[in-house]
Amino acid sequence: MAPRRTFTVKEKVDIISRLENGENNVDLCKQFGVSHSTISTMWKNRAKIMQCFESKSLKIKKNRNPTHQDIENVLLVWFKAQRSQNVPISGPLLQEKANHFARQLGKTDFKCSESWIYRFRQRHDIVVGKVCGEAAGVSQNDCDNWLRTVLPKLTEGYTDSQIWNADETGLFFKLTPDRTLKFKGEKCTGGKLSKDRITVLVASSMEGEKRKLLVIGKAKKPRCFKNVKTLPVDYEANKKAWMTSEIFEKVLRKWDSELRRHNKKIILFIDNCPAHPHIQKLTNIKLAFLPPNTTSVIQPIDQGIIKTLKSHYRKLLVEKMVNDNENSSTPFAVNILDGIEMLTTAWARVTADTIKKCFSHAGFGKFSTINTNDEDSDDEMDNLPLARLSSAEPTVTDWETYVNIDDQVITTDNLTDNEIIESVLQTQEQEHEDEEHEEEDCNVNEIPTIRDALCAITTLKKYCLFGEASNNLDVEGIMKMEYTLQRAQKSKLKQCTITRFFNKSLV
């Protein structure tokens, strides 16, 4: 009888790594002359074996920060992008990729070891293993089956207010109807048109609650943001104005923290794309990924919520264009701050009823039909700006084409290794930059004083008394705003008086 083979911890780690890399159990049994159960037991106990290996070989290196943070950052971005596409990632592949990125970054002194990869996995809670691939296409039957069998299990225990969906959309925020033909079919991966495009993350609940919009632009600090204290949206930036896995994770961790403070939990449905990584350690957000290639059918945001938002935005933009052309001596222009303000107003006009119908249309809850052309309003006055513009500009396109013009605009992409390195280095550089500017010049906003604001409110109060459409104004809200400003003015005057008193006593 042959003596029983014993393995060192290091040998067991090597065998586990080879299994992770896809080697066959039978081949390893033949090579080492052991039974199938011996190799299977190693695989079953791999977590304990790796922990033992770490404690034996890294006793003096506990809790040490990574020695090559830049390599770690790039490798982590690459890993998240691969896992979001369900690509199987093994330990040896991570090791090979780390060495590759080190060469790309010019780190000649770096050689990735198994222990470095193990610590990398520990720091980021990465479990390396086999991942099953997804089917390339999904039929209507697949959608119906998912809605009937999978969705109820996922949403069990959640109320309508806890069931959320989020998705990105591209927006040509400066686009006027007369330029529609130039932009038609544009995916906007770069070039002259890209400076007119932003990415917007839209999120809402099944009950109709709306999350503050996230806007992603190209400049971190556009010139028009100067003197702006607060924005009505969350704002991020990168060179392509795209959603990235880093931005998405940052947004979700912030949201998760807010929910934790309010002791509320939600389930968030998102689509599978490189910018939507599997985020670990979210305590109050459960991520649920929609089946591939189904978003046009079962993603609520895509059933009319984004279209309604864009329709309201286009109306506001056209109204501004018409009013500027008719009443202003300065030519019509829109910067990203103007776009953000109009986008916020447009989002406020998307009603809870429309959102509920879109969730129903996607198969979430009781089905009801939705007409996305109603855009939350039956007011014929909404069409007047476009009618006035059409009479002056015979080339103006139809409204439907104008609203849907940026449906195919790319909001994220699979990054090459060089693009991953560039994006990580750019993020590090932006942390030290004071200001970035848009390519075009724009006037810096003058800061209104409290007195200016009170004068404007006085004008509003007069309009409430004598104006033709004053019945629709929130008079109580105007009064509250006036009271708040008056208190702020008194507080400022009081501080000024105290300062003068001390200055005089020192003379």
Coordinates of N, CA and C in Angstrom, one line a residue, residues 268-449:
L268 N -33.0 47.6 -5.6 CA -32.7 48.5 -6.8 C -32.5 47.6 -8.0
F269 N -33.3 47.7 -9.0 CA -33.2 47.0 -10.3 C -32.3 47.8 -11.2
I270 N -31.3 47.2 -11.8 CA -30.4 47.9 -12.7 C -30.1 46.9 -13.8
D271 N -29.6 47.4 -15.0 CA -29.2 46.5 -16.1 C -27.8 46.1 -16.0
N272 N -27.4 45.1 -16.7 CA -26.0 44.6 -16.7 C -25.2 45.4 -17.7
C273 N -24.2 46.1 -17.2 CA -23.3 46.9 -18.1 C -22.0 47.1 -17.3
P274 N -20.9 47.4 -18.0 CA -19.6 47.6 -17.3 C -19.6 48.7 -16.2
A275 N -20.5 49.6 -16.3 CA -20.6 50.7 -15.3 C -21.4 50.3 -14.1
H276 N -22.0 49.1 -14.1 CA -22.8 48.7 -12.9 C -22.1 47.5 -12.3
P277 N -21.1 47.7 -11.4 CA -20.4 46.6 -10.8 C -21.3 45.9 -9.7
H278 N -20.9 44.7 -9.3 CA -21.5 44.1 -8.2 C -20.8 44.7 -6.9
I279 N -21.5 45.5 -6.2 CA -20.9 46.3 -5.1 C -21.1 45.5 -3.8
Q280 N -20.0 45.3 -3.1 CA -20.1 44.6 -1.8 C -20.4 45.5 -0.6
K281 N -21.0 44.9 0.4 CA -21.2 45.5 1.7 C -22.2 46.7 1.6
L282 N -23.2 46.6 0.8 CA -24.3 47.6 0.9 C -25.3 47.0 1.9
T283 N -25.5 47.8 2.9 CA -26.4 47.3 4.0 C -27.9 47.5 3.8
N284 N -28.2 48.6 3.1 CA -29.7 49.0 2.9 C -30.1 49.0 1.5
I285 N -29.3 48.7 0.5 CA -29.7 48.5 -0.9 C -29.3 47.1 -1.3
K286 N -30.4 46.4 -1.8 CA -30.2 45.1 -2.4 C -30.2 45.3 -3.9
L287 N -29.0 45.0 -4.6 CA -29.0 45.2 -6.1 C -29.5 43.9 -6.7
A288 N -30.4 44.2 -7.7 CA -31.0 43.1 -8.5 C -30.7 43.4 -10.0
F289 N -30.0 42.6 -10.7 CA -29.7 42.8 -12.1 C -30.8 42.2 -13.0
L290 N -31.2 43.1 -13.9 CA -32.2 42.6 -14.9 C -31.6 41.6 -15.9
P291 N -32.3 40.7 -16.5 CA -31.7 39.8 -17.5 C -31.2 40.6 -18.7
P292 N -30.1 40.1 -19.3 CA -29.5 40.8 -20.4 C -30.5 41.0 -21.6
N293 N -30.4 42.1 -22.3 CA -31.1 42.3 -23.5 C -32.6 42.4 -23.3
T294 N -33.0 42.8 -22.1 CA -34.5 42.9 -21.8 C -34.9 44.2 -21.4
T295 N -34.0 45.2 -21.3 CA -34.3 46.5 -20.7 C -35.4 47.2 -21.5
S296 N -35.4 47.0 -22.8 CA -36.4 47.7 -23.6 C -37.8 47.2 -23.3
V297 N -37.9 46.1 -22.6 CA -39.2 45.5 -22.4 C -39.6 45.6 -20.9
I298 N -38.7 45.2 -20.0 CA -39.0 45.1 -18.6 C -38.4 46.1 -17.6
Q299 N -37.6 47.1 -18.2 CA -37.1 48.1 -17.3 C -38.0 49.3 -17.2
P300 N -38.6 49.6 -16.0 CA -39.6 50.6 -15.9 C -39.2 52.0 -16.4
I301 N -37.9 52.4 -16.1 CA -37.4 53.7 -16.5 C -37.5 53.9 -18.0
D302 N -37.3 52.7 -18.8 CA -37.3 52.8 -20.2 C -38.7 52.7 -20.8
Q303 N -39.7 52.6 -20.0 CA -41.1 52.5 -20.5 C -41.8 53.8 -20.6
G304 N -41.1 54.9 -20.5 CA -41.7 56.2 -20.7 C -41.3 57.3 -19.7
I305 N -40.6 56.9 -18.6 CA -40.1 57.9 -17.6 C -39.1 58.8 -18.2
I306 N -38.1 58.2 -18.8 CA -37.0 59.0 -19.5 C -37.6 59.9 -20.6
K307 N -38.5 59.3 -21.4 CA -39.0 60.0 -22.5 C -39.8 61.2 -22.0
T308 N -40.6 61.0 -20.9 CA -41.4 62.1 -20.4 C -40.5 63.2 -19.8
L309 N -39.4 62.8 -19.2 CA -38.4 63.8 -18.6 C -37.9 64.6 -19.8
K310 N -37.5 64.0 -20.9 CA -36.8 64.7 -22.0 C -37.9 65.6 -22.7
S311 N -39.1 65.1 -22.8 CA -40.1 65.9 -23.4 C -40.3 67.2 -22.7
H312 N -40.4 67.2 -21.3 CA -40.5 68.4 -20.5 C -39.3 69.3 -20.7
Y313 N -38.1 68.6 -20.7 CA -36.8 69.4 -20.9 C -36.8 70.1 -22.2
R314 N -37.2 69.4 -23.3 CA -37.2 70.1 -24.6 C -38.2 71.3 -24.7
K315 N -39.3 71.1 -24.0 CA -40.3 72.2 -24.0 C -39.7 73.4 -23.3
L316 N -39.0 73.2 -22.2 CA -38.4 74.3 -21.5 C -37.3 75.0 -22.3
L317 N -36.5 74.1 -23.0 CA -35.4 74.7 -23.8 C -36.0 75.5 -25.0
V318 N -37.0 75.0 -25.6 CA -37.6 75.7 -26.7 C -38.2 77.0 -26.2
E319 N -38.9 77.0 -25.1 CA -39.5 78.2 -24.5 C -38.4 79.2 -24.2
K320 N -37.3 78.8 -23.7 CA -36.2 79.7 -23.4 C -35.6 80.3 -24.7
M321 N -35.5 79.5 -25.7 CA -35.0 79.9 -27.0 C -35.9 81.0 -27.6
V322 N -37.3 80.7 -27.6 CA -38.2 81.6 -28.2 C -38.2 83.0 -27.4
N323 N -38.2 82.9 -26.0 CA -38.3 84.1 -25.2 C -37.0 84.9 -25.4
D324 N -35.9 84.2 -25.5 CA -34.6 85.0 -25.7 C -34.6 85.7 -27.0
N325 N -35.1 85.0 -28.0 CA -35.1 85.6 -29.4 C -36.0 86.7 -29.5
E326 N -37.1 86.7 -28.7 CA -38.1 87.7 -28.8 C -37.9 88.9 -27.9
N327 N -37.3 88.6 -26.7 CA -37.3 89.6 -25.6 C -35.9 90.0 -25.2
S328 N -34.8 89.4 -25.7 CA -33.5 89.7 -25.3 C -32.6 90.2 -26.4
S329 N -31.7 91.1 -26.0 CA -30.8 91.7 -27.0 C -29.6 90.7 -27.1
T330 N -29.3 89.8 -26.2 CA -28.2 88.9 -26.3 C -28.7 87.6 -27.0
P331 N -27.8 87.0 -27.8 CA -28.2 85.8 -28.5 C -28.5 84.7 -27.6
F332 N -29.3 83.8 -28.1 CA -29.7 82.6 -27.3 C -28.5 81.7 -27.0
A333 N -28.3 81.3 -25.8 CA -27.2 80.4 -25.5 C -27.5 79.6 -24.2
V334 N -27.0 78.4 -24.1 CA -27.3 77.5 -23.0 C -26.0 76.9 -22.5
N335 N -25.7 77.1 -21.3 CA -24.5 76.4 -20.7 C -25.0 75.2 -19.8
I336 N -24.1 74.5 -19.2 CA -24.5 73.3 -18.5 C -25.3 73.6 -17.2
L337 N -25.1 74.8 -16.6 CA -25.8 75.2 -15.5 C -27.3 75.5 -15.9
D338 N -27.5 76.2 -17.0 CA -28.9 76.3 -17.5 C -29.5 75.0 -17.8
G339 N -28.8 74.1 -18.3 CA -29.3 72.7 -18.6 C -29.7 72.0 -17.3
I340 N -28.9 72.1 -16.3 CA -29.2 71.5 -15.0 C -30.4 72.1 -14.4
E341 N -30.6 73.4 -14.5 CA -31.8 74.0 -13.9 C -33.1 73.6 -14.6
M342 N -33.0 73.5 -16.0 CA -34.2 73.1 -16.7 C -34.4 71.6 -16.5
L343 N -33.4 70.8 -16.4 CA -33.5 69.4 -16.2 C -34.2 69.1 -14.8
T344 N -33.9 69.9 -13.8 CA -34.5 69.8 -12.5 C -36.0 70.1 -12.5
T345 N -36.3 71.2 -13.3 CA -37.7 71.6 -13.4 C -38.5 70.5 -14.2
A346 N -37.8 70.0 -15.2 CA -38.5 68.9 -16.0 C -38.7 67.7 -15.2
W347 N -37.8 67.3 -14.3 CA -37.9 66.1 -13.4 C -39.1 66.4 -12.4
A348 N -39.2 67.6 -12.0 CA -40.3 67.9 -11.0 C -41.6 67.8 -11.7
R349 N -41.7 67.9 -13.0 CA -43.0 67.9 -13.7 C -43.4 66.4 -14.1
V350 N -42.5 65.5 -13.9 CA -42.8 64.1 -14.1 C -43.6 63.6 -12.9
T351 N -44.9 63.2 -13.1 CA -45.8 62.9 -12.0 C -45.6 61.5 -11.5
A352 N -46.0 61.3 -10.3 CA -46.0 60.0 -9.7 C -46.9 59.0 -10.5
D353 N -48.0 59.5 -11.0 CA -48.9 58.7 -11.8 C -48.2 58.1 -13.0
T354 N -47.5 58.9 -13.7 CA -46.8 58.5 -14.9 C -45.8 57.4 -14.5
I355 N -45.0 57.6 -13.4 CA -44.0 56.6 -13.0 C -44.7 55.3 -12.6
K356 N -45.8 55.4 -11.9 CA -46.5 54.1 -11.5 C -47.0 53.4 -12.8
K357 N -47.5 54.1 -13.8 CA -47.9 53.4 -15.0 C -46.7 52.8 -15.7
C358 N -45.6 53.4 -15.7 CA -44.4 52.8 -16.4 C -44.0 51.5 -15.7
F359 N -44.0 51.5 -14.4 CA -43.7 50.3 -13.6 C -44.7 49.2 -14.0
S360 N -46.0 49.5 -14.1 CA -47.0 48.6 -14.4 C -46.8 48.0 -15.9
H361 N -46.5 49.0 -16.8 CA -46.3 48.6 -18.2 C -45.1 47.6 -18.3
A362 N -44.1 47.8 -17.4 CA -42.9 46.9 -17.5 C -43.2 45.5 -16.8
G363 N -44.4 45.4 -16.2 CA -44.7 44.1 -15.6 C -44.5 44.1 -14.1
F364 N -44.2 45.2 -13.5 CA -44.1 45.3 -12.0 C -45.5 45.7 -11.5
G365 N -46.2 44.7 -10.9 CA -47.5 45.0 -10.3 C -48.6 44.8 -11.3
K366 N -49.7 45.3 -11.0 CA -50.9 45.2 -11.8 C -50.7 45.9 -13.1
F367 N -51.0 45.3 -14.3 CA -50.7 45.9 -15.6 C -51.8 47.0 -15.9
S368 N -51.3 48.1 -16.4 CA -52.2 49.1 -16.9 C -51.5 49.7 -18.1
T369 N -52.3 50.2 -19.1 CA -51.7 50.8 -20.3 C -51.2 52.2 -20.0
I370 N -50.2 52.6 -20.8 CA -49.6 53.9 -20.6 C -49.5 54.6 -21.9
N371 N -49.8 55.8 -22.0 CA -49.6 56.6 -23.2 C -48.5 57.6 -22.9
T372 N -47.3 57.3 -23.4 CA -46.1 58.1 -23.1 C -46.1 59.4 -23.9
N373 N -47.1 59.6 -24.7 CA -47.2 60.8 -25.5 C -47.9 61.9 -24.7
D374 N -48.6 61.5 -23.5 CA -49.3 62.5 -22.8 C -48.4 63.4 -22.0
E375 N -47.2 62.9 -21.6 CA -46.2 63.7 -21.0 C -46.7 64.4 -19.8
D376 N -47.6 63.8 -19.0 CA -48.1 64.4 -17.8 C -49.0 65.6 -17.9
S377 N -49.3 66.0 -19.1 CA -50.0 67.2 -19.3 C -50.9 67.2 -20.5
D378 N -52.1 67.8 -20.3 CA -53.1 67.9 -21.4 C -53.2 69.4 -21.7
D379 N -52.3 70.2 -21.2 CA -52.3 71.6 -21.4 C -51.8 72.0 -22.8
E380 N -52.7 72.5 -23.7 CA -52.3 72.8 -25.0 C -51.3 74.0 -25.0
M381 N -51.2 74.8 -24.0 CA -50.3 75.9 -23.9 C -48.8 75.4 -24.0
D382 N -48.6 74.1 -23.6 CA -47.2 73.5 -23.7 C -46.7 73.5 -25.1
N383 N -47.6 73.4 -26.1 CA -47.1 73.3 -27.5 C -46.9 74.7 -28.1
L384 N -47.3 75.8 -27.5 CA -47.2 77.1 -28.1 C -45.8 77.5 -28.4
P385 N -44.7 77.3 -27.6 CA -43.4 77.7 -27.9 C -42.9 77.0 -29.2
L386 N -43.2 75.7 -29.4 CA -42.8 75.0 -30.6 C -43.6 75.6 -31.8
A387 N -44.9 75.9 -31.6 CA -45.7 76.4 -32.7 C -45.1 77.8 -33.1
R388 N -44.7 78.6 -32.2 CA -44.2 79.9 -32.5 C -42.9 79.8 -33.2
L389 N -42.1 78.8 -32.8 CA -40.8 78.6 -33.4 C -41.0 78.0 -34.8
S390 N -41.9 77.2 -35.0 CA -42.2 76.6 -36.3 C -42.6 77.6 -37.3
S391 N -43.4 78.6 -36.9 CA -43.8 79.7 -37.8 C -42.6 80.5 -38.3
A392 N -41.6 80.6 -37.4 CA -40.4 81.4 -37.8 C -39.4 80.6 -38.5
E393 N -39.3 79.3 -38.2 CA -38.3 78.4 -38.7 C -39.0 77.3 -39.5
P394 N -39.1 77.4 -40.8 CA -39.8 76.3 -41.6 C -39.1 75.0 -41.5
T395 N -37.9 74.9 -41.1 CA -37.1 73.6 -41.2 C -37.3 72.9 -39.9
V396 N -38.0 73.4 -38.9 CA -38.1 72.7 -37.6 C -38.8 71.4 -37.8
T397 N -38.2 70.3 -37.2 CA -38.6 69.0 -37.3 C -39.9 68.7 -36.5
D398 N -40.4 67.5 -36.6 CA -41.6 67.2 -35.7 C -41.1 66.9 -34.3
W399 N -42.1 67.0 -33.4 CA -41.8 66.9 -32.0 C -41.3 65.6 -31.5
E400 N -41.9 64.5 -32.1 CA -41.5 63.2 -31.7 C -40.0 62.9 -32.0
T401 N -39.6 63.3 -33.2 CA -38.2 63.1 -33.6 C -37.3 63.9 -32.7
Y402 N -37.7 65.1 -32.3 CA -36.9 66.0 -31.5 C -36.7 65.4 -30.1
V403 N -37.8 64.9 -29.5 CA -37.7 64.3 -28.1 C -36.8 63.1 -28.1
N404 N -36.9 62.3 -29.1 CA -36.2 61.0 -29.2 C -34.8 61.1 -29.8
I405 N -34.3 62.2 -30.1 CA -33.1 62.4 -30.9 C -31.9 61.8 -30.3
D406 N -31.8 61.7 -28.9 CA -30.6 61.2 -28.3 C -30.8 59.8 -27.6
D407 N -31.8 59.1 -28.1 CA -32.1 57.8 -27.5 C -30.9 56.8 -27.7
Q408 N -30.1 56.9 -28.8 CA -29.0 56.0 -29.0 C -27.7 56.5 -28.5
V409 N -27.7 57.6 -27.8 CA -26.4 58.1 -27.3 C -25.8 57.2 -26.3
I410 N -24.5 56.9 -26.4 CA -23.8 56.0 -25.5 C -23.5 56.7 -24.2
T411 N -23.8 56.0 -23.1 CA -23.6 56.6 -21.8 C -22.5 55.8 -21.0
T412 N -22.0 54.7 -21.5 CA -20.9 53.9 -20.9 C -20.4 53.0 -22.0
D413 N -19.2 52.4 -21.7 CA -18.6 51.5 -22.7 C -17.6 50.6 -22.1
N414 N -17.3 49.5 -22.8 CA -16.2 48.6 -22.3 C -14.9 49.3 -22.5
L415 N -14.2 49.6 -21.5 CA -12.9 50.3 -21.6 C -11.7 49.3 -21.9
T416 N -10.8 49.8 -22.7 CA -9.6 49.0 -23.0 C -8.7 49.2 -21.8
D417 N -7.6 48.4 -21.7 CA -6.7 48.5 -20.6 C -6.1 49.9 -20.5
N418 N -5.7 50.5 -21.7 CA -5.2 51.8 -21.7 C -6.2 52.9 -21.2
E419 N -7.5 52.7 -21.6 CA -8.5 53.6 -21.1 C -8.7 53.5 -19.6
I420 N -8.6 52.3 -19.1 CA -8.8 52.1 -17.6 C -7.7 52.8 -16.9
I421 N -6.4 52.6 -17.4 CA -5.3 53.3 -16.8 C -5.5 54.8 -16.8
E422 N -5.9 55.3 -18.0 CA -6.1 56.8 -18.2 C -7.2 57.3 -17.3
S423 N -8.3 56.5 -17.1 CA -9.4 57.0 -16.2 C -9.0 57.1 -14.8
V424 N -8.2 56.1 -14.3 CA -7.7 56.1 -12.9 C -6.8 57.2 -12.7
L425 N -5.8 57.4 -13.6 CA -4.9 58.5 -13.5 C -5.6 59.9 -13.5
Q426 N -6.6 60.0 -14.4 CA -7.3 61.2 -14.5 C -8.1 61.5 -13.2
T427 N -8.6 60.5 -12.6 CA -9.3 60.7 -11.3 C -8.4 61.2 -10.2
Q428 N -7.1 60.6 -10.2 CA -6.1 61.1 -9.2 C -5.7 62.5 -9.5
E429 N -5.6 62.9 -10.8 CA -5.2 64.2 -11.1 C -6.3 65.2 -10.7
Q430 N -7.5 64.9 -11.0 CA -8.6 65.8 -10.7 C -8.8 66.1 -9.2
E431 N -8.3 65.2 -8.4 CA -8.4 65.5 -6.9 C -7.5 66.7 -6.5
H432 N -6.5 67.0 -7.4 CA -5.6 68.1 -7.1 C -5.8 69.3 -7.9
E433 N -6.8 69.3 -8.8 CA -7.1 70.4 -9.7 C -8.0 71.4 -9.0
D434 N -7.8 72.6 -9.2 CA -8.6 73.7 -8.6 C -9.8 74.0 -9.5
E435 N -9.7 74.0 -10.8 CA -10.8 74.4 -11.6 C -10.6 73.9 -13.0
E436 N -11.7 73.5 -13.7 CA -11.7 73.2 -15.1 C -12.7 74.1 -15.7
H437 N -12.6 74.3 -17.0 CA -13.5 75.2 -17.8 C -14.1 74.4 -18.9
E438 N -15.3 74.9 -19.3 CA -15.9 74.4 -20.5 C -15.1 75.0 -21.7
E439 N -15.3 74.3 -22.8 CA -14.5 74.8 -24.0 C -15.0 76.2 -24.4
E440 N -16.3 76.4 -24.3 CA -16.8 77.7 -24.8 C -16.8 78.7 -23.6
D441 N -16.7 80.0 -23.9 CA -16.8 81.0 -22.9 C -18.3 81.2 -22.4
C442 N -18.4 81.5 -21.2 CA -19.8 81.8 -20.7 C -19.6 82.8 -19.5
N443 N -20.7 83.6 -19.4 CA -20.6 84.6 -18.3 C -20.7 84.0 -16.9
V444 N -19.8 84.5 -16.1 CA -19.9 84.1 -14.7 C -21.1 84.7 -14.0
N445 N -21.8 83.9 -13.3 CA -23.1 84.4 -12.7 C -22.8 85.4 -11.5
E446 N -23.5 86.5 -11.6 CA -23.4 87.5 -10.5 C -24.2 87.0 -9.3
I447 N -23.7 87.1 -8.1 CA -24.4 86.6 -6.9 C -25.5 87.7 -6.5
P448 N -26.8 87.3 -6.6 CA -27.8 88.3 -6.1 C -27.7 88.5 -4.6
T449 N -27.9 89.7 -4.1 CA -27.9 89.9 -2.7 C -29.3 89.6 -2.1

